[in-house]
Amino acid sequence: MSQIKVEFVCLGNICRSPMAEAVFRHLVNARGYSDKIVIDSSGTGDWHIGRPPHEGTRRILDTNHISYEGMVARQFTEQDFENFDYIVCMDSNNLRDVHALPGSDQHSKVIRFMDLLPDEKEENVPDPYYTGNFEEVYRLVQAGCKALLDRIEQEELQ
Ligand code: 4NP
């Protein structure tokens, strides 16, 4: 069976999408799918290319014993439309910026993260780079990653 490839996208690729990448990988490993699902993240902006996750993201991942080893920021590229099956955008601006690139029309699974959590009132994962609230982001990221893996299990792994 070919692998399912999942990419999380935010603005800087240092706070929210690396948190989602690390949490989702942890969950995928725990459910025994590490050979079936490939996980990555990127940012629509280029300011932090090559940098590790933000200290706030690292701290909350450390607290929860979730690895982010080797992760460094990179920028989203049009090539990602071909390389990934699910492109999960952390907020509406990220979604708009991804949709603005050539190639997005052919891609059926560009998703907004909060659409995985219909019972939550927010439409966007709040950006902790500005709010400083990494705990709130962690709660949403945990819940959304579980919902995404449930969906992938139903859609692809039955
Ligand atoms: P992220 O947060 O998109 O969750 O990684 C941000 C990180 C950096 C910047 C903005 C948002 N920045 O403007 O440098």
PDB file of C-alpha atoms and ligand atoms in Angstrom:
ATOM      1  CA  MET A   1       0.000   0.000   0.000  1.00  0.00           C
ATOM      2  CA  SER A   2       1.290   3.476  -0.806  1.00  0.00           C
ATOM      3  CA  GLN A   3       1.858   5.871   2.066  1.00  0.00           C
ATOM      4  CA  ILE A   4      -0.509   8.661   3.062  1.00  0.00           C
ATOM      5  CA  LYS A   5       1.274  12.008   3.256  1.00  0.00           C
ATOM      6  CA  VAL A   6       0.076  14.735   5.602  1.00  0.00           C
ATOM      7  CA  GLU A   7       1.419  18.295   5.824  1.00  0.00           C
ATOM      8  CA  PHE A   8       0.476  20.988   8.371  1.00  0.00           C
ATOM      9  CA  VAL A   9       0.853  24.608   7.239  1.00  0.00           C
ATOM     10  CA  CYS A  10       1.007  27.831   9.282  1.00  0.00           C
ATOM     11  CA  LEU A  11       2.662  31.206   8.770  1.00  0.00           C
ATOM     12  CA  GLY A  12       6.140  30.913  10.277  1.00  0.00           C
ATOM     13  CA  ASN A  13       6.447  27.099  10.679  1.00  0.00           C
ATOM     14  CA  ILE A  14       7.875  27.599  14.157  1.00  0.00           C
ATOM     15  CA  CYS A  15       4.803  27.577  16.476  1.00  0.00           C
ATOM     16  CA  ARG A  16       1.562  25.907  15.355  1.00  0.00           C
ATOM     17  CA  SER A  17       2.333  23.632  12.407  1.00  0.00           C
ATOM     18  CA  PRO A  18       5.471  22.092  13.982  1.00  0.00           C
ATOM     19  CA  MET A  19       3.420  21.461  17.135  1.00  0.00           C
ATOM     20  CA  ALA A  20       0.795  19.713  14.990  1.00  0.00           C
ATOM     21  CA  GLU A  21       3.482  17.757  13.106  1.00  0.00           C
ATOM     22  CA  ALA A  22       5.040  16.497  16.352  1.00  0.00           C
ATOM     23  CA  VAL A  23       1.707  15.714  18.056  1.00  0.00           C
ATOM     24  CA  PHE A  24       0.315  13.973  14.965  1.00  0.00           C
ATOM     25  CA  ARG A  25       3.476  11.877  14.543  1.00  0.00           C
ATOM     26  CA  HIS A  26       3.293  10.880  18.213  1.00  0.00           C
ATOM     27  CA  LEU A  27      -0.322   9.788  17.739  1.00  0.00           C
ATOM     28  CA  VAL A  28       0.409   7.982  14.467  1.00  0.00           C
ATOM     29  CA  ASN A  29       3.258   6.075  16.140  1.00  0.00           C
ATOM     30  CA  ALA A  30       1.062   5.206  19.129  1.00  0.00           C
ATOM     31  CA  ARG A  31      -1.639   3.775  16.843  1.00  0.00           C
ATOM     32  CA  GLY A  32       0.948   1.749  14.919  1.00  0.00           C
ATOM     33  CA  TYR A  33       0.778   3.587  11.581  1.00  0.00           C
ATOM     34  CA  SER A  34       4.348   4.912  11.416  1.00  0.00           C
ATOM     35  CA  ASP A  35       5.090   2.995   8.204  1.00  0.00           C
ATOM     36  CA  LYS A  36       1.811   4.054   6.562  1.00  0.00           C
ATOM     37  CA  ILE A  37       1.659   7.807   7.221  1.00  0.00           C
ATOM     38  CA  VAL A  38       4.352  10.399   6.382  1.00  0.00           C
ATOM     39  CA  ILE A  39       4.139  13.732   8.245  1.00  0.00           C
ATOM     40  CA  ASP A  40       5.691  17.149   7.604  1.00  0.00           C
ATOM     41  CA  SER A  41       4.974  20.851   8.126  1.00  0.00           C
ATOM     42  CA  SER A  42       5.800  24.171   6.487  1.00  0.00           C
ATOM     43  CA  GLY A  43       5.077  27.891   6.638  1.00  0.00           C
ATOM     44  CA  THR A  44       3.720  30.231   3.993  1.00  0.00           C
ATOM     45  CA  GLY A  45       6.358  32.781   5.100  1.00  0.00           C
ATOM     46  CA  ASP A  46      10.119  32.524   4.714  1.00  0.00           C
ATOM     47  CA  TRP A  47      11.407  34.354   7.826  1.00  0.00           C
ATOM     48  CA  HIS A  48      12.334  31.331   9.920  1.00  0.00           C
ATOM     49  CA  ILE A  49      13.593  28.838   7.321  1.00  0.00           C
ATOM     50  CA  GLY A  50      16.079  26.437   8.923  1.00  0.00           C
ATOM     51  CA  ARG A  51      15.155  27.302  12.511  1.00  0.00           C
ATOM     52  CA  PRO A  52      13.904  24.810  15.129  1.00  0.00           C
ATOM     53  CA  PRO A  53      10.429  25.200  16.663  1.00  0.00           C
ATOM     54  CA  HIS A  54       9.747  28.246  18.881  1.00  0.00           C
ATOM     55  CA  GLU A  55      10.720  27.933  22.536  1.00  0.00           C
ATOM     56  CA  GLY A  56       7.040  27.918  23.594  1.00  0.00           C
ATOM     57  CA  THR A  57       6.283  25.000  21.266  1.00  0.00           C
ATOM     58  CA  ARG A  58       9.399  23.134  22.405  1.00  0.00           C
ATOM     59  CA  ARG A  59       8.501  23.651  26.047  1.00  0.00           C
ATOM     60  CA  ILE A  60       4.983  22.272  25.785  1.00  0.00           C
ATOM     61  CA  LEU A  61       6.160  19.319  23.673  1.00  0.00           C
ATOM     62  CA  ASP A  62       8.900  18.582  26.241  1.00  0.00           C
ATOM     63  CA  THR A  63       6.340  18.732  29.075  1.00  0.00           C
ATOM     64  CA  ASN A  64       4.215  16.177  27.241  1.00  0.00           C
ATOM     65  CA  HIS A  65       7.151  13.944  26.223  1.00  0.00           C
ATOM     66  CA  ILE A  66       6.565  14.484  22.497  1.00  0.00           C
ATOM     67  CA  SER A  67       9.620  14.501  20.241  1.00  0.00           C
ATOM     68  CA  TYR A  68      10.442  17.312  17.785  1.00  0.00           C
ATOM     69  CA  GLU A  69      13.925  16.004  17.082  1.00  0.00           C
ATOM     70  CA  GLY A  70      15.457  17.227  13.828  1.00  0.00           C
ATOM     71  CA  MET A  71      12.525  19.450  12.918  1.00  0.00           C
ATOM     72  CA  VAL A  72      13.413  22.759  11.211  1.00  0.00           C
ATOM     73  CA  ALA A  73      11.242  25.334   9.461  1.00  0.00           C
ATOM     74  CA  ARG A  74      10.765  25.328   5.708  1.00  0.00           C
ATOM     75  CA  GLN A  75       8.521  27.263   3.350  1.00  0.00           C
ATOM     76  CA  PHE A  76       5.450  25.830   1.596  1.00  0.00           C
ATOM     77  CA  THR A  77       6.026  25.324  -2.143  1.00  0.00           C
ATOM     78  CA  GLU A  78       3.765  24.465  -5.087  1.00  0.00           C
ATOM     79  CA  GLN A  79       5.539  21.100  -5.218  1.00  0.00           C
ATOM     80  CA  ASP A  80       3.789  20.255  -1.941  1.00  0.00           C
ATOM     81  CA  PHE A  81       0.498  19.891  -3.833  1.00  0.00           C
ATOM     82  CA  GLU A  82       2.035  16.891  -5.587  1.00  0.00           C
ATOM     83  CA  ASN A  83       3.914  15.562  -2.578  1.00  0.00           C
ATOM     84  CA  PHE A  84       1.093  15.525  -0.001  1.00  0.00           C
ATOM     85  CA  ASP A  85      -2.390  13.987   0.171  1.00  0.00           C
ATOM     86  CA  TYR A  86      -3.681  16.130   3.056  1.00  0.00           C
ATOM     87  CA  ILE A  87      -2.614  19.786   3.416  1.00  0.00           C
ATOM     88  CA  VAL A  88      -3.950  21.016   6.751  1.00  0.00           C
ATOM     89  CA  CYS A  89      -3.875  24.809   7.246  1.00  0.00           C
ATOM     90  CA  MET A  90      -3.807  26.167  10.789  1.00  0.00           C
ATOM     91  CA  ASP A  91      -5.855  29.308  10.011  1.00  0.00           C
ATOM     92  CA  SER A  92      -7.925  30.978   7.305  1.00  0.00           C
ATOM     93  CA  ASN A  93      -5.051  33.189   6.131  1.00  0.00           C
ATOM     94  CA  ASN A  94      -2.843  30.141   5.628  1.00  0.00           C
ATOM     95  CA  LEU A  95      -5.695  28.484   3.720  1.00  0.00           C
ATOM     96  CA  ARG A  96      -6.151  31.548   1.518  1.00  0.00           C
ATOM     97  CA  ASP A  97      -2.401  31.799   0.826  1.00  0.00           C
ATOM     98  CA  VAL A  98      -2.174  28.109  -0.076  1.00  0.00           C
ATOM     99  CA  HIS A  99      -5.253  28.350  -2.305  1.00  0.00           C
ATOM    100  CA  ALA A 100      -3.705  31.334  -4.099  1.00  0.00           C
ATOM    101  CA  LEU A 101      -0.845  29.211  -5.437  1.00  0.00           C
ATOM    102  CA  PRO A 102      -1.037  27.448  -8.803  1.00  0.00           C
ATOM    103  CA  GLY A 103      -1.841  23.773  -8.374  1.00  0.00           C
ATOM    104  CA  SER A 104      -4.284  24.121  -5.491  1.00  0.00           C
ATOM    105  CA  ASP A 105      -7.289  23.577  -7.810  1.00  0.00           C
ATOM    106  CA  GLN A 106      -6.165  20.041  -8.588  1.00  0.00           C
ATOM    107  CA  HIS A 107      -5.765  19.225  -4.914  1.00  0.00           C
ATOM    108  CA  SER A 108      -8.851  17.834  -3.221  1.00  0.00           C
ATOM    109  CA  LYS A 109      -7.697  17.707   0.374  1.00  0.00           C
ATOM    110  CA  VAL A 110      -6.625  21.197   1.432  1.00  0.00           C
ATOM    111  CA  ILE A 111      -8.286  21.438   4.856  1.00  0.00           C
ATOM    112  CA  ARG A 112      -8.604  24.086   7.560  1.00  0.00           C
ATOM    113  CA  PHE A 113      -7.511  22.578  10.881  1.00  0.00           C
ATOM    114  CA  MET A 114     -10.452  23.917  12.902  1.00  0.00           C
ATOM    115  CA  ASP A 115     -12.909  22.316  10.467  1.00  0.00           C
ATOM    116  CA  LEU A 116     -11.782  19.035  12.047  1.00  0.00           C
ATOM    117  CA  LEU A 117     -13.309  20.310  15.322  1.00  0.00           C
ATOM    118  CA  PRO A 118     -16.850  21.454  14.485  1.00  0.00           C
ATOM    119  CA  ASP A 119     -17.806  21.816  18.174  1.00  0.00           C
ATOM    120  CA  GLU A 120     -15.135  24.472  18.805  1.00  0.00           C
ATOM    121  CA  LYS A 121     -16.134  28.075  18.203  1.00  0.00           C
ATOM    122  CA  GLU A 122     -12.802  29.289  16.761  1.00  0.00           C
ATOM    123  CA  GLU A 123     -12.270  29.151  13.024  1.00  0.00           C
ATOM    124  CA  ASN A 124      -8.517  29.545  13.394  1.00  0.00           C
ATOM    125  CA  VAL A 125      -5.876  28.014  15.623  1.00  0.00           C
ATOM    126  CA  PRO A 126      -4.879  31.210  17.493  1.00  0.00           C
ATOM    127  CA  ASP A 127      -1.287  32.208  16.759  1.00  0.00           C
ATOM    128  CA  PRO A 128       0.755  31.863  19.969  1.00  0.00           C
ATOM    129  CA  TYR A 129       3.561  33.894  18.397  1.00  0.00           C
ATOM    130  CA  TYR A 130       1.293  36.842  19.186  1.00  0.00           C
ATOM    131  CA  THR A 131      -0.930  35.533  22.017  1.00  0.00           C
ATOM    132  CA  GLY A 132       1.765  33.656  23.972  1.00  0.00           C
ATOM    133  CA  ASN A 133      -0.880  31.022  24.801  1.00  0.00           C
ATOM    134  CA  PHE A 134       0.791  27.766  23.795  1.00  0.00           C
ATOM    135  CA  GLU A 135      -1.415  25.738  26.180  1.00  0.00           C
ATOM    136  CA  GLU A 136      -4.574  26.704  24.304  1.00  0.00           C
ATOM    137  CA  VAL A 137      -2.941  25.795  20.993  1.00  0.00           C
ATOM    138  CA  TYR A 138      -1.770  22.468  22.404  1.00  0.00           C
ATOM    139  CA  ARG A 139      -5.316  21.568  23.479  1.00  0.00           C
ATOM    140  CA  LEU A 140      -6.722  22.341  20.023  1.00  0.00           C
ATOM    141  CA  VAL A 141      -3.820  20.619  18.257  1.00  0.00           C
ATOM    142  CA  GLN A 142      -4.272  17.445  20.330  1.00  0.00           C
ATOM    143  CA  ALA A 143      -8.011  17.316  19.633  1.00  0.00           C
ATOM    144  CA  GLY A 144      -7.668  18.142  15.931  1.00  0.00           C
ATOM    145  CA  CYS A 145      -4.887  15.613  15.369  1.00  0.00           C
ATOM    146  CA  LYS A 146      -7.026  12.872  16.926  1.00  0.00           C
ATOM    147  CA  ALA A 147      -9.949  13.869  14.685  1.00  0.00           C
ATOM    148  CA  LEU A 148      -7.692  13.897  11.611  1.00  0.00           C
ATOM    149  CA  LEU A 149      -6.290  10.448  12.335  1.00  0.00           C
ATOM    150  CA  ASP A 150      -9.805   9.086  12.936  1.00  0.00           C
ATOM    151  CA  ARG A 151     -10.808  10.510   9.558  1.00  0.00           C
ATOM    152  CA  ILE A 152      -7.761   9.084   7.772  1.00  0.00           C
ATOM    153  CA  GLU A 153      -8.404   5.709   9.400  1.00  0.00           C
ATOM    154  CA  GLN A 154     -11.963   5.774   8.022  1.00  0.00           C
ATOM    155  CA  GLU A 155     -11.104   7.151   4.580  1.00  0.00           C
ATOM    156  CA  GLU A 156      -7.854   5.357   3.820  1.00  0.00           C
ATOM    157  CA  LEU A 157      -6.896   2.626   6.266  1.00  0.00           C
ATOM    158  CA  GLN A 158      -9.996   0.409   6.468  1.00  0.00           C
TER     159      GLN A 158
HETATM  160  P1  4NP B   1       3.327  30.241  13.406  1.00  0.00           P
HETATM  161  O1  4NP B   1       3.554  31.602  14.226  1.00  0.00           O
HETATM  162  O2  4NP B   1       2.708  30.639  12.085  1.00  0.00           O
HETATM  163  O3  4NP B   1       2.368  29.466  14.266  1.00  0.00           O
HETATM  164  O4  4NP B   1       4.666  29.586  13.268  1.00  0.00           O
HETATM  165  C1  4NP B   1       4.310  32.680  13.720  1.00  0.00           C
HETATM  166  C2  4NP B   1       5.677  32.645  13.778  1.00  0.00           C
HETATM  167  C3  4NP B   1       6.408  33.729  13.317  1.00  0.00           C
HETATM  168  C4  4NP B   1       5.754  34.832  12.787  1.00  0.00           C
HETATM  169  C5  4NP B   1       4.380  34.849  12.714  1.00  0.00           C
HETATM  170  C6  4NP B   1       3.654  33.772  13.183  1.00  0.00           C
HETATM  171  N1  4NP B   1       6.498  35.958  12.335  1.00  0.00           N
HETATM  172  O5  4NP B   1       5.887  36.949  11.923  1.00  0.00           O
HETATM  173  O6  4NP B   1       7.733  35.911  12.347  1.00  0.00           O
END
